[in-house]
Coordinates of C-alpha atoms and ligand atoms in Angstrom, one line a residue:
X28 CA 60.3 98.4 147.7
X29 CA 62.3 97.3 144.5
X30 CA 62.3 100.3 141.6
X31 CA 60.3 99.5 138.7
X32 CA 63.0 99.0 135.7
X33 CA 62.7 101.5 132.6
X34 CA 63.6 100.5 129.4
X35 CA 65.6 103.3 128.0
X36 CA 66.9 104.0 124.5
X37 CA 64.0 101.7 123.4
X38 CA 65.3 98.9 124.4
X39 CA 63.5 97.1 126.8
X40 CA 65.1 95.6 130.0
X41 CA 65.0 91.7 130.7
X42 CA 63.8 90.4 133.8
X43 CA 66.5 88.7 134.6
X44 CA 68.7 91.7 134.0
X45 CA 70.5 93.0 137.4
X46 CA 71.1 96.4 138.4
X47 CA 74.6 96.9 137.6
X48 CA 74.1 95.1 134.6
X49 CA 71.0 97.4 133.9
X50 CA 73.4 100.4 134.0
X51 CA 75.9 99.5 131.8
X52 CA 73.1 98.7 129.4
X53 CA 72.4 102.4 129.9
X54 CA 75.7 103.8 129.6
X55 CA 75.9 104.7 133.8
X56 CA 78.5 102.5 134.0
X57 CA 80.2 100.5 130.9
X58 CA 80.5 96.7 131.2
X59 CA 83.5 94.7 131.0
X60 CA 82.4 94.3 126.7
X61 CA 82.1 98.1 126.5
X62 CA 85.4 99.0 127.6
X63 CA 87.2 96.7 125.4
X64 CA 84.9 98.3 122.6
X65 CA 86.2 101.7 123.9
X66 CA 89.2 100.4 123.8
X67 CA 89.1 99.5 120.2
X68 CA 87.5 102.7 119.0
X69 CA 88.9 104.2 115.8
X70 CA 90.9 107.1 116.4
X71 CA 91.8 107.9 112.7
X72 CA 89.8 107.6 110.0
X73 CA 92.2 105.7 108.0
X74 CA 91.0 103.1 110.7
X75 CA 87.5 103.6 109.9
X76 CA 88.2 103.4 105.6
X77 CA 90.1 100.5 106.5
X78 CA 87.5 98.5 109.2
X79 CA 84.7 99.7 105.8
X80 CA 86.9 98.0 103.3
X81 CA 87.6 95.1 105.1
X82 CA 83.6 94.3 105.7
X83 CA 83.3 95.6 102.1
X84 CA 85.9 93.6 100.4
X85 CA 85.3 90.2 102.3
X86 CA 84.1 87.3 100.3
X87 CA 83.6 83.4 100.7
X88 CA 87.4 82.4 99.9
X89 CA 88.8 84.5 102.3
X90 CA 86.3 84.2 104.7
X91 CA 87.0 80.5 104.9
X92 CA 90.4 80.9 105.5
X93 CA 90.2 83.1 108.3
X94 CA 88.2 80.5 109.9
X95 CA 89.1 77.3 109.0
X96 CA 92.5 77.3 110.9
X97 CA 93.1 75.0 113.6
X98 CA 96.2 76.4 114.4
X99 CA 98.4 73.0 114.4
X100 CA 101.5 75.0 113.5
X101 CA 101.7 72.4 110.5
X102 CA 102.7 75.6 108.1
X103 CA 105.4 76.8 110.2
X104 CA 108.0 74.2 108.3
X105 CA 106.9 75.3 105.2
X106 CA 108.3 79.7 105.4
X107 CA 111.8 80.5 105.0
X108 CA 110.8 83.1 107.3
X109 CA 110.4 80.6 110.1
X110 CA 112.7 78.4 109.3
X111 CA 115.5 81.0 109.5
X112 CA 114.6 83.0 113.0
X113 CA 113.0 79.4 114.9
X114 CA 113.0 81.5 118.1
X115 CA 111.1 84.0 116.9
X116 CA 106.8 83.2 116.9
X117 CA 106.2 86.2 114.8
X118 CA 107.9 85.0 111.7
X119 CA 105.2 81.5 111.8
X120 CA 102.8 82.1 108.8
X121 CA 100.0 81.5 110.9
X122 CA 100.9 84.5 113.4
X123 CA 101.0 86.5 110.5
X124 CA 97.8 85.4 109.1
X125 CA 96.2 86.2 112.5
X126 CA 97.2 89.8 112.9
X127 CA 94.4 90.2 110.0
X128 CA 92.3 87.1 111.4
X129 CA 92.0 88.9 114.7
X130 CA 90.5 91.9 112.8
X131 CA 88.2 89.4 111.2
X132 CA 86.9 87.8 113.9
X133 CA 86.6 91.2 116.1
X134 CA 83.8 92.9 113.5
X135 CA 82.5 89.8 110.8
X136 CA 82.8 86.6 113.5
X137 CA 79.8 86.3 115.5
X138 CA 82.9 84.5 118.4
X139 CA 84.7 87.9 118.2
X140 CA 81.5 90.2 118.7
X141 CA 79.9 88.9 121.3
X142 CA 83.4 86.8 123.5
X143 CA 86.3 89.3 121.4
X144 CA 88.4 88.6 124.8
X145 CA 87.6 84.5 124.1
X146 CA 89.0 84.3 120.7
X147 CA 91.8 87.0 120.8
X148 CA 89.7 90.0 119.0
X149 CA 91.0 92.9 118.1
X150 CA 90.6 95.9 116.0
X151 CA 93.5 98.9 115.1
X152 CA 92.9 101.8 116.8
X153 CA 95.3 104.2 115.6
X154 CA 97.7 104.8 112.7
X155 CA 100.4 103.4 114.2
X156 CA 98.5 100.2 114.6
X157 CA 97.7 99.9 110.7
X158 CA 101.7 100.9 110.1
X159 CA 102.5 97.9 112.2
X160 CA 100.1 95.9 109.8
X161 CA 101.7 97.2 106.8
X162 CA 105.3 96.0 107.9
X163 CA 104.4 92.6 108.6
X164 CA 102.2 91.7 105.2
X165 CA 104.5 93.9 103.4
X166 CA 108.0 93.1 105.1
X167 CA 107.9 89.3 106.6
X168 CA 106.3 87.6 103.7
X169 CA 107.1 87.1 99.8
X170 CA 103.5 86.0 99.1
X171 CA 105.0 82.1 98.0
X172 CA 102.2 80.0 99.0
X173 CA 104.7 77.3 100.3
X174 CA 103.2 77.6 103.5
X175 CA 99.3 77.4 101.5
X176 CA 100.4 74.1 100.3
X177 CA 101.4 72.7 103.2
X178 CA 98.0 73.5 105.2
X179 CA 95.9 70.5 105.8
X180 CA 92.6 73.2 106.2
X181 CA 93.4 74.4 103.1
X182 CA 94.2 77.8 104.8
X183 CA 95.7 79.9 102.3
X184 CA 97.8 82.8 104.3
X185 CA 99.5 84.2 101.1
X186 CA 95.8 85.2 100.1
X187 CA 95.1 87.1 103.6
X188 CA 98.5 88.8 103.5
X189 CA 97.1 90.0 99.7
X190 CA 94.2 90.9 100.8
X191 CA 95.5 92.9 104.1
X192 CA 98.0 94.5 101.4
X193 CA 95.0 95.6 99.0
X194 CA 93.3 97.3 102.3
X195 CA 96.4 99.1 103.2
X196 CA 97.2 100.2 99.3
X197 CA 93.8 101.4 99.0
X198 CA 94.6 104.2 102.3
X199 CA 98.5 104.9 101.1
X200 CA 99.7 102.8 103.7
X201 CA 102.3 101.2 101.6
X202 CA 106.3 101.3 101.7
X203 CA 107.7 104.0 99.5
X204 CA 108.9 100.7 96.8
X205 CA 105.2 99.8 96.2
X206 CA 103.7 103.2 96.3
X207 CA 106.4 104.2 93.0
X208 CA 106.2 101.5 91.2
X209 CA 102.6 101.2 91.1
X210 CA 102.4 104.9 90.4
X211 CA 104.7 104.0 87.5
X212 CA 102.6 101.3 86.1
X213 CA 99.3 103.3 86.8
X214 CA 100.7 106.3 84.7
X215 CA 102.8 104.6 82.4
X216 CA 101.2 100.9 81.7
X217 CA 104.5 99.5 82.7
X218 CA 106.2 99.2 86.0
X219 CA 109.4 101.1 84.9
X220 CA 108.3 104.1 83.5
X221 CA 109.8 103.0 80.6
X222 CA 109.2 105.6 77.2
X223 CA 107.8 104.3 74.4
X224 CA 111.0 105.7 72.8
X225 CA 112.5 104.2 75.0
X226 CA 111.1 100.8 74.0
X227 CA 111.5 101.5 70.8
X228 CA 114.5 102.2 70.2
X229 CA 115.9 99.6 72.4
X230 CA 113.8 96.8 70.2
X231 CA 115.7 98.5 67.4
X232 CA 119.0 98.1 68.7
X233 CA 118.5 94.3 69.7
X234 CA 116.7 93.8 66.4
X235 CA 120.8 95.1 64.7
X236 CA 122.6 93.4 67.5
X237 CA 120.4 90.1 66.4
X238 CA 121.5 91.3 62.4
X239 CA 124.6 91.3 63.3
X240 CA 125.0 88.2 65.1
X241 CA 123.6 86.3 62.0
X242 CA 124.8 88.1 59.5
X243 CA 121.2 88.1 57.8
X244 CA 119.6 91.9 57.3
X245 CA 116.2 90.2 57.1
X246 CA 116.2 89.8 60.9
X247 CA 113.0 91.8 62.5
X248 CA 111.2 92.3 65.8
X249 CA 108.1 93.6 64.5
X250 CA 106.0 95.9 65.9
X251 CA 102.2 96.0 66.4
X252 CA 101.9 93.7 63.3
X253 CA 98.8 92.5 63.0
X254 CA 97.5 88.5 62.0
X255 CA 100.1 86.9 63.8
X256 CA 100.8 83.5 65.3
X257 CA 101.4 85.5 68.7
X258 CA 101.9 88.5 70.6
X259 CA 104.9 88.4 72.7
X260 CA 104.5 90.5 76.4
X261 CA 107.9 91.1 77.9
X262 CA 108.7 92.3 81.3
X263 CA 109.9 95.8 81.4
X264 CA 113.3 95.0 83.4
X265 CA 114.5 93.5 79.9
X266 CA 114.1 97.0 78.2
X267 CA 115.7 98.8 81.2
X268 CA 118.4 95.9 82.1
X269 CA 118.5 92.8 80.4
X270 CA 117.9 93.9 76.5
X271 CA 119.8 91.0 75.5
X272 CA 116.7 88.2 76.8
X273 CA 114.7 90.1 74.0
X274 CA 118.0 89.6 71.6
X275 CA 117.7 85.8 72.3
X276 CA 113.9 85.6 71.8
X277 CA 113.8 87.5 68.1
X278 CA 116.9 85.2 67.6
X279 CA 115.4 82.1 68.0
X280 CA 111.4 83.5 66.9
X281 CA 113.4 84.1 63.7
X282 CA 115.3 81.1 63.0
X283 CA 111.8 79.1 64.4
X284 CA 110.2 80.8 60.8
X285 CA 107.7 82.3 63.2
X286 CA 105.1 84.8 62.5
X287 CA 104.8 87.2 66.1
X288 CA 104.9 90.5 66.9
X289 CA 104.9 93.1 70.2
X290 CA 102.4 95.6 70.8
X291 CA 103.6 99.3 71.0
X292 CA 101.0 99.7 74.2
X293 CA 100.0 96.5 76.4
X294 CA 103.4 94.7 76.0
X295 CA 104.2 94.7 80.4
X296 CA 103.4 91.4 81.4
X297 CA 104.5 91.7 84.7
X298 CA 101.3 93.2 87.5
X299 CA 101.8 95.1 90.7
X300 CA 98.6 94.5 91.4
X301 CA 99.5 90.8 92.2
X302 CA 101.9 92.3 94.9
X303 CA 100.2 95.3 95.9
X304 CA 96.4 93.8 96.5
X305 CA 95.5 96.4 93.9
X306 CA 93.3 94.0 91.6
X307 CA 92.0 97.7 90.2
X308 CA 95.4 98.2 88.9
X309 CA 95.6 94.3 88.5
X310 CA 92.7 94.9 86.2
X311 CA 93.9 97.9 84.2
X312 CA 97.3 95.8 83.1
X313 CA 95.8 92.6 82.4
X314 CA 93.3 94.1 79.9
X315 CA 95.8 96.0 78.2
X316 CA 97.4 92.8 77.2
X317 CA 94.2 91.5 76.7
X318 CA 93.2 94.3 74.6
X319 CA 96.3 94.8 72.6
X320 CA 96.3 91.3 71.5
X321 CA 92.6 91.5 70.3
X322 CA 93.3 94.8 68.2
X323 CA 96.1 92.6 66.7
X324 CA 94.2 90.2 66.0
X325 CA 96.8 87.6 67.3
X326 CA 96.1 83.8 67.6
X327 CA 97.5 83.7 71.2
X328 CA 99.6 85.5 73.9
X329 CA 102.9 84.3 74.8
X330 CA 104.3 85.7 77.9
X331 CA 108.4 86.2 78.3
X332 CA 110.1 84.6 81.6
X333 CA 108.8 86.5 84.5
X334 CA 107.0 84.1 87.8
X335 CA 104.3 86.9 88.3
X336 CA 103.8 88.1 84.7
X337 CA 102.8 84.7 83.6
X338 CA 100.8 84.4 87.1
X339 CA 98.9 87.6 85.9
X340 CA 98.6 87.6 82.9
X341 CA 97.7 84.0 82.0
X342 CA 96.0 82.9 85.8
X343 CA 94.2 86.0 88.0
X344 CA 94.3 89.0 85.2
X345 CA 90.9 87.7 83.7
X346 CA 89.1 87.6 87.0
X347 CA 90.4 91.3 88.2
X348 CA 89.3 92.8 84.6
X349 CA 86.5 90.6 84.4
X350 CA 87.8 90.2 81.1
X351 CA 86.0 87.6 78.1
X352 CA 89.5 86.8 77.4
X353 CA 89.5 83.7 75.0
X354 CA 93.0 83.4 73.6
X355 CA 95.2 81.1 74.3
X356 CA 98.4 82.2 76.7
X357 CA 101.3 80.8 77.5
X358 CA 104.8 81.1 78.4
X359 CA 107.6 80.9 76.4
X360 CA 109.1 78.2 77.5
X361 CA 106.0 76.4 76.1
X362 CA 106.9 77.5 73.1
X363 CA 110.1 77.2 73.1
X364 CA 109.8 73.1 73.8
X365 CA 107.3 73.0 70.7
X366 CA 110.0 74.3 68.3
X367 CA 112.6 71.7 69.6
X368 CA 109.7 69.2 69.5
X369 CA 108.4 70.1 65.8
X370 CA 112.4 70.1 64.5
X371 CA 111.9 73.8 64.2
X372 CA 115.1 74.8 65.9
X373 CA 118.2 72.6 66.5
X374 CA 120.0 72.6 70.0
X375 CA 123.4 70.6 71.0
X376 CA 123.7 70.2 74.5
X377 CA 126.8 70.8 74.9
X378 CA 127.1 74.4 74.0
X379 CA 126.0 74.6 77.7
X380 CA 128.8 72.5 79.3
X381 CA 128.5 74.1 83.4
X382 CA 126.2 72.0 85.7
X383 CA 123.4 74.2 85.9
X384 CA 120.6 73.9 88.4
X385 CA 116.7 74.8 88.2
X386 CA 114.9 77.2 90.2
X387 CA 111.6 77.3 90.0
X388 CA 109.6 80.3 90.7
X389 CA 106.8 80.4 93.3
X390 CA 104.4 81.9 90.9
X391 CA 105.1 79.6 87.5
X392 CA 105.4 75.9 89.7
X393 CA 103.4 76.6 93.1
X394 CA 100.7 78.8 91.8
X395 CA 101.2 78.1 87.8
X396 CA 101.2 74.3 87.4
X397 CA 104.1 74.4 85.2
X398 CA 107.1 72.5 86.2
X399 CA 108.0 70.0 83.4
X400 CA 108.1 72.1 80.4
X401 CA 111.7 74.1 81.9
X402 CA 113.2 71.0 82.6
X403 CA 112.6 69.4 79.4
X404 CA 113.9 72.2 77.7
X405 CA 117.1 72.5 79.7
X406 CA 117.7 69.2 80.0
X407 CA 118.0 69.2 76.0
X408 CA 120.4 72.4 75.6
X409 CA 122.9 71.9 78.6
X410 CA 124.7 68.7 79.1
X411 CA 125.1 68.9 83.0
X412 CA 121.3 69.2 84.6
X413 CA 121.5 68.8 88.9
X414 CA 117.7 68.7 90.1
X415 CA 117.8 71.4 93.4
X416 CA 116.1 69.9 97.0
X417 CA 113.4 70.6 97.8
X418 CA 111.8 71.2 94.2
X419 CA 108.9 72.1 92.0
X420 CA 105.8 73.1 94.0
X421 CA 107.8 72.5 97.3
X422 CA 110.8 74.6 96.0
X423 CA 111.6 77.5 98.1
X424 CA 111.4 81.4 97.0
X425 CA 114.0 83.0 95.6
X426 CA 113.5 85.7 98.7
X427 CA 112.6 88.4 96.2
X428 CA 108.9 87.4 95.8
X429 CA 105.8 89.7 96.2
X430 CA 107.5 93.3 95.3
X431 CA 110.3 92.7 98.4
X432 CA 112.5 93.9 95.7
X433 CA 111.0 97.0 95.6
X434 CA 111.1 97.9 99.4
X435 CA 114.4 98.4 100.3
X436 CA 113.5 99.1 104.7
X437 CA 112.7 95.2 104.3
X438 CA 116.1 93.7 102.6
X439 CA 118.1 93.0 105.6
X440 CA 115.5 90.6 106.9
X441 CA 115.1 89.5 103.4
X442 CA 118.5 88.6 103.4
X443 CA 118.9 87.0 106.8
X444 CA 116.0 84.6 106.0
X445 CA 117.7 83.6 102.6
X446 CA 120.3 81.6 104.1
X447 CA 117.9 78.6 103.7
X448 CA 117.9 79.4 99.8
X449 CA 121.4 79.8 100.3
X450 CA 122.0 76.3 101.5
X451 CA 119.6 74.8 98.5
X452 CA 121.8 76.6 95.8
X453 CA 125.5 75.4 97.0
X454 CA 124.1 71.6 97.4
X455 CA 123.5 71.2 94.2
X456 CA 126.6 71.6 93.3
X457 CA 126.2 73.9 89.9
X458 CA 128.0 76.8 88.6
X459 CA 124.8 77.7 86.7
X460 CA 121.1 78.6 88.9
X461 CA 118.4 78.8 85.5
X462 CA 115.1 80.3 86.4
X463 CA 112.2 81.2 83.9
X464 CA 111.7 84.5 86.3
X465 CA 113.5 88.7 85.7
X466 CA 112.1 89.1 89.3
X467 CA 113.8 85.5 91.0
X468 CA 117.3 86.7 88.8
X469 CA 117.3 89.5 91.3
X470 CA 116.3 87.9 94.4
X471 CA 119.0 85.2 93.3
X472 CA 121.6 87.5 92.6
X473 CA 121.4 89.1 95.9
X474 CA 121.6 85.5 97.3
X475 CA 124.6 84.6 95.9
X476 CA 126.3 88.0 96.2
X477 CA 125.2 87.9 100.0
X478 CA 126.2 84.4 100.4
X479 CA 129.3 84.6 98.6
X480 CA 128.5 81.5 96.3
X481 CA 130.4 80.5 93.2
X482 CA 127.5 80.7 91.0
X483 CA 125.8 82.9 88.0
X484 CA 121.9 83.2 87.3
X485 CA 121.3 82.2 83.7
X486 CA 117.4 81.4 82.1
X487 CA 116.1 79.5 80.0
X488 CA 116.1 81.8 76.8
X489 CA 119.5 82.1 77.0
X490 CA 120.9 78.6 77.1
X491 CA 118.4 78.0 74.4
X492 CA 119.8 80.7 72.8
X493 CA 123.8 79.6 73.1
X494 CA 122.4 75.7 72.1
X495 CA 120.7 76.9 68.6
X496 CA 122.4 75.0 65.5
X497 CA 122.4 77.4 63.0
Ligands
SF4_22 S1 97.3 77.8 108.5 FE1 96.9 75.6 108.3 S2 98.9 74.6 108.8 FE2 99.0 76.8 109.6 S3 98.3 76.6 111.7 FE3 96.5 77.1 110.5 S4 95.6 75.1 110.0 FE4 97.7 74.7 110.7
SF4_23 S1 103.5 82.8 101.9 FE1 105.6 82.1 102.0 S2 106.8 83.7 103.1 FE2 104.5 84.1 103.4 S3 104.1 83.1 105.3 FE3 103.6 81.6 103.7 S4 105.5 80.4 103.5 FE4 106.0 82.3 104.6

């Protein structure tokens, strides 16, 4: 006579349900489902933070990008990454994207829960699994949305591998590059631990070098002065290794007749956040930029050339500080065409003789919208302007996007998969590569030292700077 079934655990049996499939309902003997479960327990509780965060942290945007991918391979064509190493499936923007879509699907995807071995589900176990995360959304990808552009689903990649970063930043599990120089910015307010003697001082010196240079003692770069036209951000590499960019902006401020000054705290621009997935500390340097140029009371922000500074601080800042911020921002190259435009400074062209190139920065053309204004500019102070192939929003990165700069385990790849900027740089045919970026005059640097090109990175202040008529 057939056993009457029990329902055990409170959970009722079906009538349909057979014995073997009774027992691994009741733990006798696991199903096929259970062990893979097993097999994905957490073993670490990192694992366990970061599986919490991930259901925590998911919203709509992201969501739909982890699911609208058809995997057509379209985006492939679009990374450097993949373009460089064809053999190699891993460098593809979409396998990348589905090392966190697999986590996705395995504990928010109704597919993944109930058929994980259908869809390719899976979870990290262990540390090790979460370190291999870290080094392929920290170490195979500059974040430069060419591939987001290129998606006919609208899948945008660069915002999963942000995302994935932000998880991993919240446990530590960052390379030593990230975990410093957000440390820096956290503690200090800028990403270079720079002083505020420091700063000050070094505005001092470029305001005498600027004295000099004109022979006119009246010459200042002002400091929290309040009522002004604008507040001027700056990225912090220009007080640590380019002083002279901030030389060539009070230069031409000056000569413009402009009323602007720089805050003594909230003058970093640039965001590790961006990089990082941190929008807490994305949100602590926006507002202090945001902030500083209310206690000024300044009519707008302008923000010096730097791709992610002018991405933060004009684009994402508001939304990670959830910041009322009504002034208007903009870069400087915005403001440097309406002086040329209003007949406030005079250029000649051909102060700037070499055939100089553009490059334009993944975060001021792909995810800025602005494009036009740096050629218009350059175009009217050098004499020799060669347009670079592929350009604007289909331009490639300069290689050093997303903080790659900062994590040195990563640069031989880094500079392996830059022989395709390599290429772009000698066709044009310039002695001169301009960008509106501090970040992409390191990652193009490195290029051309790597490459062995016959070229020097100039921007935009500068060759404004060497036109002026004075
Ligand atoms: S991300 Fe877009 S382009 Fe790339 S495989 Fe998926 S659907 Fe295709
Ligand atoms: S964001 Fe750029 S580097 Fe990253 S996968 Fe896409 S195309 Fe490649």
């Amino acid at each position: 006579m057939k056993p009457e079934k029990k329902a055990r655990s409170g959970v009722p049996s079906h009538p349909l349900e057979t014995a073997s499939q009774e027992k691994a309902r009741t733990g006798n003997i696991p199903s096929v489902a259970q062990n893979r479960l097993k097999l994905h327990d957490p073993k670490s509780e990192n694992v366990k933070k970061f599986l919490a965060l991930l259901k925590q942290r998911m919203n709509r945007p992201l969501a739909a990008s982890m699911v609208a991918c058809v995997h057509c391979g379209m985006c492939t064509d679009a990374c450097h990454y993949a373009l460089a190493k064809p053999d190699d499936p891993t460098m593809t923007p979409v396998w990348k994207a589905d090392q966190i879509r697999r986590i996705f699907k395995r504990h928010l995807d109704w597919t993944g829960r109930i058929f994980p071995w259908w869809v390719h589900a899976t979870s990290p176990v262990d540390e090790e699994d979460l370190n291999r995360l870290k080094n392929i959304v920290f170490g195979t990808c500059s974040a430069c949305r060419r591939c987001t552009l290129n998606c006919p689903m609208g899948v945008d990649t660069a915002a999963l591998i942000r995302f994935t970063r932000g998880l991993l930043a919240e446990l530590g599990i960052v390379p030593e590059g990230v975990f410093n120089v957000s440390r820096d910015q956290w503690e200090t307010g800028n990403q270079m631990a720079v002083t505020e003697e420091d700063y000050l001082e070094t505005l001092q010196w470029m305001r005498d070098e600027v004295r000099a240079e004109l022979d006119d003692p009246t010459v200042q770069i002002p400091i929290d002065k309040p009522d002004c036209d604008f507040m001027y951000t700056i990225n912090p590499r220009e007080i640590k290794f380019d002083p002279r960019s901030i030389a060539h902006a009070a230069k031409i401020f000056h000569l413009a007749g402009e009323k602007w000054t720089l805050p003594s705290w909230g003058w970093d621009q640039t965001n590790f956040g961006l990089f990082s997935g941190d929008d807490n500390l994305g949100a602590y340097v926006a507002r202090n930029a945001y902030e500083a140029a209310e206690r000024l009371r300044a009519k707008r922000i302008v923000i010096s050339e730097c791709g992610h500074g002018y991405r933060s601080t004009r684009w994402e800042g508001y939304n990670w500080a959830d910041y009322d911020q009504k002034l208007p921002t903009e870069s400087v190259v915005a403001t440097l065409m309406r002086y040329i435009k209003e007949g406030r400074i005079k250029v000649d062209p051909s102060r700037n003789p070499e055939p100089v190139t553009f490059h334009d920065s993944c975060n001021i053309a792909r995810s800025g919208d602005l494009t036009e204004e740096p050629r218009w500019v350059i175009r009217r102070v050098s004499s020799d302007f060669r347009e670079m192939y592929p350009n604007r929003t289909e331009n490639f990165c300069c290689t050093g996007g997303s903080g790659l700069l900062s994590m040195a385990e990563y640069r031989p790849l880094r500079l392996e998969v830059a022989g395709i900027k390599a290429e772009q740089l000698k066709a044009t045919g310039a002695k001169l590569v301009c960008t509106l970026c501090h970040n992409c005059v390191d990652g193009l640097s490195d290029v051309i030292k790597h490459y062995k090109l016959d070229m020097k990175v100039v921007q935009v202040l500068e060759l404004v700077s060497n036109a002026l008529i004075i």
